[in-house]
Coordinates of C-alpha atoms in Angstrom, one line a residue:
M1 CA -55.5 15.2 118.5
D2 CA -53.3 15.3 121.8
K3 CA -56.3 16.8 123.5
L4 CA -58.6 13.8 123.2
R5 CA -58.8 11.1 125.9
V6 CA -60.5 8.9 123.8
S7 CA -61.0 8.9 119.9
K8 CA -63.4 5.9 119.5
V9 CA -66.1 4.5 121.8
E10 CA -68.4 1.5 121.1
D11 CA -71.8 0.7 122.2
V12 CA -73.0 4.1 122.5
F13 CA -76.6 5.3 122.2
L14 CA -77.8 8.5 120.5
Q15 CA -81.3 9.9 121.4
R16 CA -82.6 12.8 119.2
G17 CA -86.0 13.6 120.4
A18 CA -87.8 10.3 120.7
D19 CA -85.5 8.6 118.1
V20 CA -82.8 6.3 119.6
Q21 CA -79.9 4.5 117.7
K22 CA -77.1 2.5 118.9
G23 CA -73.6 2.5 117.3
S24 CA -70.1 3.9 117.7
L25 CA -68.8 7.3 118.6
H26 CA -65.9 8.8 116.9
L27 CA -64.0 12.1 118.1
T28 CA -61.8 14.0 115.5
Q29 CA -60.1 17.4 115.8
H30 CA -63.3 19.2 115.0
H31 CA -66.3 17.0 114.8
L32 CA -68.1 14.4 116.8
I33 CA -69.4 11.6 114.5
F34 CA -71.8 8.9 115.5
R35 CA -71.9 5.9 113.2
P36 CA -75.1 3.8 113.7
S37 CA -74.6 0.1 113.9
D38 CA -77.3 -0.4 111.2
A39 CA -75.2 1.4 108.7
S40 CA -77.8 4.2 108.2
E41 CA -76.7 7.8 107.8
E42 CA -73.9 9.2 110.1
H43 CA -74.5 12.1 112.4
W44 CA -71.7 14.8 112.1
I45 CA -71.8 17.4 114.8
P46 CA -69.2 20.2 114.7
Y47 CA -67.8 21.0 118.1
A48 CA -68.4 24.6 117.4
L49 CA -72.1 24.2 117.6
L50 CA -72.0 23.0 121.3
S51 CA -73.6 25.4 123.6
L52 CA -74.1 23.3 126.7
V53 CA -72.7 19.7 127.6
T54 CA -74.2 18.3 130.8
R55 CA -73.2 15.0 132.7
Q56 CA -76.6 13.7 133.8
A57 CA -77.5 11.2 136.5
S58 CA -77.2 7.6 135.3
L59 CA -80.2 5.4 134.4
L60 CA -80.9 1.9 135.7
P61 CA -83.1 -0.1 133.3
L62 CA -85.6 -2.2 135.0
A63 CA -87.3 -3.1 131.9
Q64 CA -86.4 -2.6 128.3
R65 CA -88.0 -2.0 124.9
R66 CA -87.1 -1.2 121.5
P67 CA -86.3 2.5 120.9
H68 CA -88.7 4.8 119.1
S69 CA -86.6 5.0 116.1
P70 CA -87.2 4.8 112.4
Q71 CA -84.8 1.8 112.3
G72 CA -86.2 0.3 115.5
S73 CA -83.9 -2.5 115.8
A74 CA -81.5 -1.3 118.4
S75 CA -81.3 -3.4 121.6
L76 CA -80.6 -1.3 124.8
S77 CA -79.0 -4.0 126.9
S78 CA -76.0 -2.6 128.7
S79 CA -72.8 -4.4 129.1
S80 CA -71.6 -2.7 132.3
R81 CA -71.5 -4.5 135.7
S82 CA -74.3 -2.3 137.1
G83 CA -76.4 -2.3 133.9
R84 CA -76.5 1.5 134.2
I85 CA -76.6 4.0 131.2
Y86 CA -74.4 7.1 131.6
P87 CA -75.8 10.1 129.8
L88 CA -74.3 13.2 128.4
Q89 CA -76.7 15.7 127.1
L90 CA -75.7 17.9 124.3
R91 CA -77.4 21.4 123.5
F92 CA -76.6 23.3 120.3
R93 CA -76.5 26.7 119.2
T94 CA -79.1 25.8 116.7
F95 CA -81.6 25.4 119.5
D96 CA -81.8 21.6 119.2
A97 CA -80.5 18.9 121.4
A98 CA -79.2 15.3 121.6
S99 CA -78.1 12.9 124.3
L100 CA -75.3 10.2 124.2
G101 CA -75.6 7.2 126.5
F102 CA -72.7 5.1 127.7
D103 CA -72.3 1.8 129.4
S104 CA -69.7 3.0 131.9
E105 CA -69.0 6.3 133.9
A106 CA -65.3 6.1 132.7
K107 CA -66.3 6.3 129.0
A108 CA -68.8 9.0 129.7
T109 CA -66.1 11.0 131.5
D110 CA -63.4 10.6 128.9
V111 CA -65.9 11.8 126.4
F112 CA -67.0 14.7 128.3
E113 CA -63.4 15.8 129.1
S114 CA -62.5 15.2 125.5
L115 CA -65.3 17.5 124.2
K116 CA -64.5 20.2 126.7
A117 CA -60.8 20.0 125.5
V118 CA -61.4 20.4 121.9
A119 CA -64.6 22.6 121.9
V120 CA -63.0 25.3 124.1
I121 CA -60.4 27.0 121.8
P122 CA -57.7 29.2 123.2
K123 CA -56.6 30.6 119.8
P124 CA -58.7 31.9 117.1
E125 CA -56.7 30.2 114.4
E126 CA -57.7 26.8 115.8
V127 CA -61.2 27.3 114.5
Y128 CA -62.4 24.6 112.1
A129 CA -62.5 27.1 109.2
F130 CA -58.8 27.4 109.0
Y131 CA -58.8 23.5 108.4
Y132 CA -61.8 23.2 106.2
T133 CA -61.6 22.5 102.3
P134 CA -64.8 22.2 100.4
Q135 CA -65.2 18.6 98.8
P136 CA -65.8 18.9 95.7
P137 CA -64.0 22.3 95.1
S138 CA -66.1 25.1 95.4
E139 CA -68.2 26.4 92.4
Y140 CA -67.8 30.0 93.4
P141 CA -64.1 30.4 94.2
D142 CA -64.2 34.3 94.2
A143 CA -66.8 34.6 96.8
W144 CA -64.6 36.8 99.1
S145 CA -64.9 39.5 96.6
I146 CA -68.6 39.4 96.2
Y147 CA -68.9 42.8 98.0
D148 CA -67.0 45.5 95.9
F149 CA -67.4 48.7 97.8
K150 CA -67.1 51.1 94.8
A151 CA -69.4 48.7 92.5
E152 CA -72.0 48.7 95.1
F153 CA -72.2 52.3 95.8
T154 CA -72.0 53.1 92.1
R155 CA -75.0 50.7 91.6
Q156 CA -76.8 52.7 94.4
G157 CA -76.2 55.9 92.2
V158 CA -73.1 57.6 94.0
G159 CA -71.2 59.6 91.3
S160 CA -74.0 59.1 88.8
R161 CA -77.6 59.9 90.2
S162 CA -76.1 62.0 92.9
K163 CA -72.8 64.0 93.0
A164 CA -73.4 64.8 96.7
W165 CA -71.4 61.9 97.9
R166 CA -67.6 61.0 97.4
F167 CA -65.5 58.0 98.1
S168 CA -62.9 58.5 100.9
D169 CA -59.9 56.5 101.7
I170 CA -58.9 58.3 104.7
N171 CA -59.2 55.1 106.7
A172 CA -56.9 53.1 104.3
K173 CA -54.6 51.9 106.8
Y174 CA -57.4 51.6 109.6
E175 CA -56.0 54.4 111.4
L176 CA -58.9 56.9 111.7
S177 CA -61.2 54.1 112.9
P178 CA -59.8 50.5 113.3
T179 CA -63.2 49.0 113.1
Y180 CA -64.5 50.9 110.1
P181 CA -64.0 49.8 106.5
A182 CA -61.0 51.1 104.5
L183 CA -63.2 52.8 102.1
F184 CA -66.5 54.5 102.7
A185 CA -68.7 57.2 101.2
V186 CA -69.3 60.7 102.8
P187 CA -70.7 64.1 101.8
A188 CA -68.8 65.5 98.7
R189 CA -68.5 68.9 100.5
I190 CA -66.7 67.6 103.6
S191 CA -62.8 67.5 103.4
D192 CA -60.8 64.6 104.8
A193 CA -59.5 67.2 107.2
T194 CA -62.7 67.9 108.6
L195 CA -63.3 64.2 109.0
Q196 CA -60.1 63.7 111.0
Y197 CA -61.4 66.4 113.6
A198 CA -65.1 64.9 113.3
A199 CA -63.8 61.5 114.2
K200 CA -62.6 62.7 117.7
Y201 CA -66.2 63.2 118.7
R202 CA -67.8 60.0 117.6
S203 CA -67.1 56.8 119.9
K204 CA -64.3 54.6 118.3
G205 CA -63.8 57.1 115.5
R206 CA -66.9 55.8 113.8
I207 CA -67.9 59.0 112.0
P208 CA -71.3 59.3 109.9
A209 CA -70.9 57.4 106.6
L210 CA -73.3 56.5 103.9
T211 CA -74.5 53.2 103.8
Y212 CA -77.6 53.5 101.5
L213 CA -78.6 56.0 98.8
H214 CA -82.4 55.5 97.8
W215 CA -82.9 54.8 94.1
A216 CA -86.3 56.6 93.9
N217 CA -85.4 60.1 95.5
R218 CA -81.8 60.2 96.6
G219 CA -82.9 59.9 100.2
S220 CA -80.1 58.3 102.3
I221 CA -79.3 56.2 105.2
T222 CA -76.0 56.9 107.1
R223 CA -74.6 55.3 110.1
C224 CA -72.1 56.2 113.0
A225 CA -71.5 55.7 116.5
Q226 CA -72.8 57.9 119.6
P227 CA -71.3 61.3 119.9
L228 CA -69.1 62.2 122.9
P229 CA -70.4 65.0 124.6
G230 CA -69.9 63.8 128.2
L231 CA -71.0 65.5 131.4
K232 CA -69.4 68.7 130.1
Q233 CA -71.7 68.9 127.2
A234 CA -68.8 69.1 124.7
R235 CA -69.7 69.8 121.0
S236 CA -67.8 69.5 117.7
V237 CA -68.5 72.0 114.9
Q238 CA -66.9 69.6 112.4
D239 CA -69.2 66.8 113.4
E240 CA -72.0 69.4 113.0
K241 CA -71.0 70.2 109.5
V242 CA -70.9 66.5 108.5
V243 CA -74.5 65.9 109.6
E244 CA -75.7 69.2 108.0
A245 CA -74.0 68.2 104.9
I246 CA -75.7 64.7 105.0
F247 CA -79.2 66.2 105.6
S248 CA -78.7 68.9 102.7
S249 CA -77.4 66.4 100.1
H250 CA -80.5 66.8 98.0
S251 CA -79.8 70.4 97.7
F252 CA -76.3 69.8 96.7
A253 CA -77.3 67.2 94.2
D254 CA -79.7 69.2 92.5
T255 CA -77.3 72.2 92.4
Q256 CA -74.7 70.0 90.7
T257 CA -77.2 68.8 88.2
G258 CA -78.5 72.4 87.3
S259 CA -81.9 72.0 89.0
P260 CA -83.5 75.3 90.0
S261 CA -82.7 75.9 93.7
G262 CA -86.3 77.1 94.3
S263 CA -87.9 73.8 93.4
I264 CA -85.7 71.7 95.7
G265 CA -87.6 72.2 99.1
A266 CA -91.0 71.3 97.4
V267 CA -89.8 68.0 96.1
Y268 CA -87.0 66.7 98.2
G269 CA -86.1 66.2 101.8
A270 CA -88.2 68.4 104.0
T271 CA -85.9 69.3 106.9
T272 CA -88.5 68.5 109.4
T273 CA -88.5 64.8 108.4
N274 CA -84.6 64.4 108.5
L275 CA -84.0 62.0 111.3
I276 CA -81.4 61.3 113.8
V277 CA -82.2 57.8 114.9
D278 CA -80.8 56.9 118.3
A279 CA -81.4 53.2 118.6
R280 CA -81.2 53.0 122.4
P281 CA -83.8 53.7 125.1
T282 CA -83.7 57.3 126.1
T283 CA -82.6 56.4 129.7
N284 CA -79.7 54.3 128.4
A285 CA -78.6 57.1 126.1
V286 CA -78.7 59.6 128.8
A287 CA -76.8 57.4 131.2
T288 CA -73.7 57.3 128.9
Y289 CA -73.0 60.9 129.6
A290 CA -71.4 59.8 132.7
R291 CA -68.9 57.7 130.8
G292 CA -68.2 60.4 128.3
G293 CA -70.8 59.3 125.7
G294 CA -74.1 60.7 125.1
T295 CA -76.5 61.7 122.4
E296 CA -76.9 64.8 120.0
N297 CA -77.8 68.0 121.5
M298 CA -80.5 69.1 119.2
D299 CA -79.8 72.8 119.6
H300 CA -76.6 72.2 117.5
Y301 CA -77.9 70.0 114.7
K302 CA -80.4 72.0 112.6
G303 CA -83.0 71.1 110.2
C304 CA -83.8 67.7 111.8
R305 CA -85.4 65.7 114.6
K306 CA -84.4 62.8 116.8
A307 CA -86.2 59.6 117.6
Y308 CA -85.4 57.0 120.1
M309 CA -86.0 53.6 119.2
G310 CA -86.0 51.8 122.7
I311 CA -84.0 48.8 121.5
E312 CA -82.3 47.0 124.4
N313 CA -78.6 46.3 124.7
I314 CA -76.8 43.1 124.1
H315 CA -77.1 42.0 127.7
V316 CA -81.0 42.3 127.7
M317 CA -81.0 40.3 124.5
R318 CA -78.7 37.5 125.8
D319 CA -81.0 37.2 128.7
S320 CA -84.0 37.0 126.3
I321 CA -82.4 34.1 124.2
N322 CA -81.4 32.4 127.5
R323 CA -85.1 32.4 128.7
I324 CA -86.0 30.7 125.2
V325 CA -83.3 28.0 125.6
D326 CA -84.7 27.4 129.2
A327 CA -88.1 27.1 127.9
L328 CA -87.2 24.7 125.0
R329 CA -85.0 22.6 127.3
A330 CA -87.7 22.1 129.8
A331 CA -89.9 20.7 127.1
D332 CA -87.1 18.4 125.7
E333 CA -87.9 14.6 125.3
P334 CA -86.8 12.9 128.6
T335 CA -83.4 11.3 128.2
T336 CA -84.3 7.5 128.6
F337 CA -82.8 6.0 125.5
G338 CA -86.1 4.1 125.2
L339 CA -85.8 2.6 128.6
D340 CA -89.2 1.3 130.3
V341 CA -89.6 2.9 133.8
G342 CA -90.2 0.7 136.7
P343 CA -92.8 1.5 139.4
R344 CA -90.3 3.2 141.7
R345 CA -88.2 4.7 138.9
I346 CA -88.0 8.4 139.4
A347 CA -87.5 10.0 135.9
P348 CA -88.5 13.3 134.2
A349 CA -91.8 13.2 132.4
K350 CA -92.0 15.1 129.3
Q351 CA -93.3 18.6 129.9
P352 CA -95.5 20.6 127.8
L353 CA -93.9 23.8 126.2
D354 CA -94.2 26.6 128.8
I355 CA -95.8 29.3 126.4
A356 CA -95.8 31.7 129.4
A357 CA -92.1 31.4 129.7
L358 CA -91.5 32.0 126.1
K359 CA -93.7 35.2 126.4
R360 CA -91.5 36.3 129.4
S361 CA -88.6 36.2 127.2
N362 CA -89.7 39.2 125.4
W363 CA -88.1 38.1 122.1
L364 CA -91.1 38.9 120.0
R365 CA -91.4 42.2 121.6
H366 CA -87.8 42.9 120.9
L367 CA -88.3 41.8 117.3
A368 CA -91.3 44.2 117.0
T369 CA -89.4 47.1 118.4
L370 CA -86.7 46.5 115.7
L371 CA -89.1 46.1 112.8
E372 CA -90.8 49.4 114.1
G373 CA -87.5 51.1 113.8
A374 CA -86.9 49.8 110.3
A375 CA -90.4 50.8 109.2
L376 CA -89.9 54.3 110.4
I377 CA -86.6 54.5 108.5
T378 CA -88.1 53.1 105.5
R379 CA -91.0 55.7 105.5
N380 CA -88.8 58.5 106.2
V381 CA -86.5 57.8 103.2
H382 CA -89.0 56.6 100.6
I383 CA -92.2 58.4 101.6
A384 CA -90.8 61.6 103.0
S385 CA -87.8 61.7 100.5
S386 CA -85.5 62.5 103.4
H387 CA -82.4 61.1 105.3
A388 CA -81.9 59.1 108.3
M389 CA -78.6 59.0 110.3
L390 CA -78.5 55.9 112.8
H391 CA -76.4 55.2 115.6
C392 CA -76.6 53.1 118.9
S393 CA -73.5 53.3 121.4
D394 CA -70.8 52.0 119.3
G395 CA -72.7 51.5 116.0
W396 CA -72.0 48.0 115.2
D397 CA -74.9 46.1 116.9
R398 CA -78.4 47.9 116.8
T399 CA -77.2 50.1 114.1
S400 CA -76.4 47.2 111.7
Q401 CA -79.7 45.7 112.4
L402 CA -81.8 48.8 111.7
A403 CA -79.7 49.7 108.6
A404 CA -79.9 46.4 107.2
L405 CA -83.5 45.7 107.8
A406 CA -84.5 49.2 106.5
E407 CA -82.4 48.3 103.2
V408 CA -84.2 44.9 102.7
C409 CA -87.5 46.9 102.7
L410 CA -86.3 49.7 100.4
D411 CA -84.2 47.9 97.7
P412 CA -85.5 44.8 96.0
Y413 CA -81.8 44.0 95.1
Y414 CA -81.2 43.1 98.8
R415 CA -83.9 40.6 98.6
T416 CA -82.1 38.4 96.1
M417 CA -79.6 35.8 97.1
K418 CA -76.7 37.8 95.8
G419 CA -77.9 41.2 97.0
F420 CA -78.6 39.8 100.5
A421 CA -75.0 38.4 100.6
V422 CA -73.7 41.8 99.5
L423 CA -75.9 43.5 102.1
V424 CA -74.5 41.5 105.0
E425 CA -70.9 41.9 103.7
K426 CA -71.6 45.7 103.6
D427 CA -73.6 46.5 106.8
W428 CA -72.6 43.8 109.0
L429 CA -69.0 42.8 108.1
S430 CA -67.4 45.9 106.6
F431 CA -69.0 48.1 109.1
G432 CA -67.6 46.1 111.8
H433 CA -70.2 44.1 113.7
R434 CA -68.3 42.0 116.2
F435 CA -69.0 38.5 115.1
A436 CA -66.4 36.9 117.1
D437 CA -67.3 38.5 120.2
R438 CA -71.0 38.2 119.8
C439 CA -71.1 34.6 118.6
G440 CA -68.5 33.2 121.2
H441 CA -66.7 31.1 118.7
G442 CA -64.1 30.0 121.0
G443 CA -66.4 28.2 123.4
F444 CA -66.4 28.5 127.2
V445 CA -65.5 26.0 130.0
K446 CA -68.5 26.9 132.1
H447 CA -70.8 25.3 129.3
F448 CA -69.4 22.0 130.4
V449 CA -71.4 21.1 133.5
T450 CA -72.5 18.3 136.0
A451 CA -76.3 18.3 136.6
A452 CA -77.9 17.9 140.1
G453 CA -78.3 14.4 140.7
H454 CA -75.1 13.0 139.3
A455 CA -73.5 10.9 141.7
D456 CA -69.8 9.9 142.3
S457 CA -69.0 7.3 139.9
S458 CA -68.0 4.8 142.6
E459 CA -71.5 5.1 144.1
E460 CA -73.2 4.5 140.9
E461 CA -71.0 1.6 139.7
D462 CA -71.4 0.0 143.1
G463 CA -75.2 -0.1 142.6
D464 CA -76.2 1.6 145.9
D465 CA -79.7 2.3 144.3
P466 CA -80.8 -1.1 143.3
E467 CA -84.2 -0.2 142.5
G468 CA -83.3 2.7 140.4
V469 CA -84.3 5.6 142.6
I470 CA -81.8 8.2 141.9
N471 CA -81.7 11.3 144.2
A472 CA -85.5 10.8 144.8
P473 CA -86.9 13.9 146.8
Q474 CA -87.5 13.0 150.3
A475 CA -90.3 15.4 150.7
V476 CA -93.8 15.5 149.2
G477 CA -94.1 16.7 145.6
G478 CA -94.3 13.4 143.6
A479 CA -93.2 13.3 140.0
S480 CA -93.1 17.1 139.4
A481 CA -90.6 17.3 142.4
A482 CA -88.6 14.7 141.2
A483 CA -88.4 16.1 137.7
N484 CA -87.3 19.3 139.1
A485 CA -84.5 17.5 141.1
F486 CA -83.5 15.6 137.9
W487 CA -83.3 18.8 135.8
G488 CA -81.8 20.7 138.7
F489 CA -79.6 23.0 136.7
T490 CA -79.2 26.5 137.7
K491 CA -80.1 29.2 135.3
Q492 CA -76.5 30.3 135.0
L493 CA -75.5 26.8 133.9
T494 CA -78.0 26.4 131.4
S495 CA -77.6 29.6 129.8
N496 CA -76.6 29.4 126.1
F497 CA -75.0 32.8 126.2
G498 CA -74.6 33.3 129.8
G499 CA -72.4 35.9 131.8
G500 CA -69.3 35.1 133.6
G501 CA -65.8 34.0 132.8
G502 CA -64.3 31.3 130.4
E503 CA -61.2 30.0 129.0
G504 CA -61.6 30.2 125.2
H505 CA -60.4 33.2 123.2
G506 CA -63.5 35.2 123.8
N507 CA -65.4 37.1 126.7
I508 CA -68.8 35.4 127.4
K509 CA -70.2 38.8 128.5
E510 CA -69.8 39.9 125.1
T511 CA -71.9 37.3 123.6
S512 CA -75.2 38.1 122.3
P513 CA -77.8 36.8 119.5
V514 CA -77.7 40.2 117.6
F515 CA -77.3 38.5 114.1
T516 CA -79.8 35.7 115.1
Q517 CA -82.3 38.4 115.9
Y518 CA -81.6 40.2 112.6
L519 CA -82.2 36.9 110.6
D520 CA -85.4 36.4 112.5
C521 CA -86.6 39.9 111.5
V522 CA -85.9 39.1 107.9
W523 CA -88.0 36.0 108.2
Q524 CA -90.7 38.0 109.7
I525 CA -90.8 40.4 106.6
R526 CA -90.4 37.5 104.3
R527 CA -93.5 35.9 105.9
Q528 CA -95.3 39.0 105.4
F529 CA -94.2 39.3 101.9
P530 CA -93.6 35.7 100.7
N531 CA -93.4 36.4 97.0
R532 CA -90.9 39.3 97.3
F533 CA -87.7 37.4 98.2
E534 CA -85.7 35.4 95.8
F535 CA -84.6 33.0 98.7
N536 CA -86.7 30.8 100.9
D537 CA -86.8 30.4 104.7
E538 CA -84.3 27.6 104.5
W539 CA -81.7 30.0 103.2
L540 CA -82.0 32.1 106.3
S541 CA -81.8 29.0 108.8
A542 CA -78.9 27.6 107.0
L543 CA -77.0 31.0 107.1
H544 CA -78.0 31.0 110.9
R545 CA -76.3 27.4 111.3
E546 CA -73.2 28.6 109.3
L547 CA -72.9 31.5 111.7
Y548 CA -71.9 29.1 114.4
E549 CA -70.5 26.1 112.8
C550 CA -67.4 28.0 112.0
R551 CA -67.0 26.1 108.6
F552 CA -66.3 29.3 106.8
G553 CA -64.1 32.3 107.7
T554 CA -66.7 34.8 107.0
F555 CA -68.0 35.4 110.5
L556 CA -64.9 34.8 112.5
A557 CA -63.3 38.3 113.0
N558 CA -64.8 41.3 114.6
C559 CA -64.1 43.9 111.8
E560 CA -62.7 44.3 108.2
R561 CA -59.2 45.1 109.6
E562 CA -59.0 41.8 111.4
R563 CA -60.2 39.8 108.3
K564 CA -58.1 41.5 105.7
L565 CA -54.8 42.0 107.4
P566 CA -52.4 39.1 108.0
T567 CA -52.6 37.8 111.6
E568 CA -48.8 37.7 111.7
V569 CA -45.9 39.2 109.8
G570 CA -45.5 37.4 106.5
G571 CA -48.6 35.4 107.0
K572 CA -51.9 35.3 105.4
S573 CA -55.0 36.9 106.4
V574 CA -58.3 35.2 107.6
M575 CA -59.7 35.8 103.9
G576 CA -56.5 34.3 102.7
R577 CA -56.6 31.2 104.7
T578 CA -60.3 30.5 104.9
H579 CA -63.4 30.1 102.5
S580 CA -66.2 32.3 102.2
V581 CA -69.7 31.3 103.3
W582 CA -71.1 32.6 100.1
E583 CA -69.2 29.8 98.2
Y584 CA -71.9 27.5 99.7
M585 CA -74.9 29.7 100.1
L586 CA -74.7 30.9 96.3
S587 CA -73.5 27.6 94.7
E588 CA -75.4 26.3 91.8
T589 CA -75.8 23.1 93.7
N590 CA -77.6 24.9 96.6
R591 CA -79.5 27.4 94.4
T592 CA -82.5 25.0 93.9
R593 CA -82.5 24.1 97.5
F594 CA -82.7 27.9 98.4
L595 CA -84.9 29.3 95.7
N596 CA -88.3 30.6 96.5
T597 CA -90.6 29.2 94.1
Q598 CA -93.3 32.1 95.0
Y599 CA -90.7 34.7 94.1
D600 CA -92.2 37.4 91.6
P601 CA -89.5 40.0 90.6
S602 CA -92.1 41.9 88.3
L603 CA -93.9 43.0 91.6
D604 CA -90.8 45.2 92.2
D605 CA -91.0 47.1 89.0
P606 CA -91.6 50.8 89.8
K607 CA -93.1 51.4 86.6
R608 CA -95.9 48.7 87.1
A609 CA -99.2 50.2 87.8
D610 CA -100.9 49.9 91.2
T611 CA -97.8 48.5 93.0
D612 CA -95.7 49.6 95.9
M613 CA -92.5 50.4 93.9
G614 CA -90.8 47.6 95.2
V615 CA -90.6 49.2 98.7
L616 CA -92.1 47.1 101.5
L617 CA -94.1 48.8 104.2
I618 CA -94.1 46.2 107.1
K619 CA -96.3 45.8 109.9
S620 CA -94.0 45.8 112.9
N621 CA -96.5 44.0 115.2
D622 CA -97.1 41.1 113.0
V623 CA -94.6 38.8 114.6
R624 CA -94.4 35.1 115.0
W625 CA -92.0 32.3 116.3
W626 CA -89.6 31.0 113.8
S627 CA -89.9 27.3 113.8
G628 CA -87.0 27.1 111.1
V629 CA -84.6 27.9 114.0
F630 CA -86.4 27.2 117.2
G631 CA -87.9 24.0 116.2
E632 CA -91.3 22.6 115.4
R633 CA -92.5 22.7 118.8
I634 CA -92.4 26.4 119.0
E635 CA -95.5 26.3 116.6
E636 CA -97.5 25.5 119.8
A637 CA -96.6 29.1 121.0
N638 CA -97.7 30.6 117.5
A639 CA -101.1 29.0 117.9
A640 CA -101.5 30.8 121.2
L641 CA -100.8 34.2 119.9

């Protein structure tokens, strides 16, 4: 609380869309709370959700009206000497926005500086999750253990339907690969000694490991990081043996169960369809040779082929989401707090949603590319009864996306609430997606900015602009030019995930909406198959909010090791000090809220005639804008598709 310049401010206006309320503002250690004067519902805003806080030019009311509010009773008279209103605009990681209006520059400045002090967190342990206690107590207290590695892979058939795989604890102390899980499944014919050598040839020691064994035919999905041939075109015999064992696991399985070897090729795993899936664009993969990376030389990996998916890197995806944020911001309701505009008042008019700008973001194209990759893997495993080994560069972003999307299509279990939780825990959390880095949970100082047109406080308080013309353009251009001056943020300042430095505990250049993109893809699949998921759209949008709200510890760290091991000697781990998001998402209280009333599990019965056996063959080019996350106005862009 020592960081706060002020903890309570009276006579504050809150505008969300066209709705305006008057009340008091309360600043706590982790939340901004707006309490309306009419005793209606409070607004609680976690600081962790703030993506951009902007001090805007003051407003001078020449005439006043009642606000466009459901309550419709607040008066917007100002008690300051000049009569000005001093706005702060808040943009959130959930792609919506709000504005606060104060009757003095001093109050606005105190709140601005207080928000910056508490929202930019220098130490990970200061995040809200380390202080949060569910009230009432959780109905699901063992949610941290929802994913049991051995139970999940036994469910898939490891050790029962297939003897071709074994569990390995070679990484029990996280020494082979600090970003990999302590336990994982590998080909049974490969020894731990071979794995030790193979790990030297994969980035970050992330060797090929099983993530999915298909229930219908024992086809598999394995995942890893890029190989490290470098400019010298180095090779690893041990890595080649691991890959060969993966792609011949059908044969091994049938040999173990006594099936005639002569029948294997006719039924399982045609070698021409075994796939090495490099998620990157071809040029990007080739470019990594200069940095010691690279991709598989197919002269050394027999009985398979390679496919490049062309999925762009985290920086391209960050730019894509920035463009969406820019387009949505430009179409925001003008911040006027319900004030009438005088004849010489220059203020931004509400702009239509720029559909062309949204298209230029290429977001839908990126989603289609991901879905196309997932569809390829799904067909290869289910229809071709073969195997797919996936990687990108380090194997924790695009690899997680592709694996977890294909598994949603292949296994009906992952389309249930509990199964989806297990899938996220397995392919995202245990395999080391860098949630802390990608989400930027610590906040960044550069996301607290002053807009063009914000004058020095002395100028504004002295009323040097008696007729309300704030920074009006001197040249021609009319209202459009004035609006541009008022909203004159640079792209760098308006970026939700922009590039550059910061003073939180993260690196802003490492942020990217990777998991947001995954949830969007799942929503696309759910839209195509509305009766095949136990959960509804709200489940996905709620999970997206929890990703950034930092109420739970699930998405805080970068890998299993950081989550499970104590942060200090004699201390507790993240898991020991925080609650799991699945306590909330899977609680009986929320089950009715998240349940898909159209869900028909009988459609997934493989014995049912004239069905798809529970495997979803998706249309990768059938993509739409997700209004559950981007807001209802995005439907204007859907109408134009």
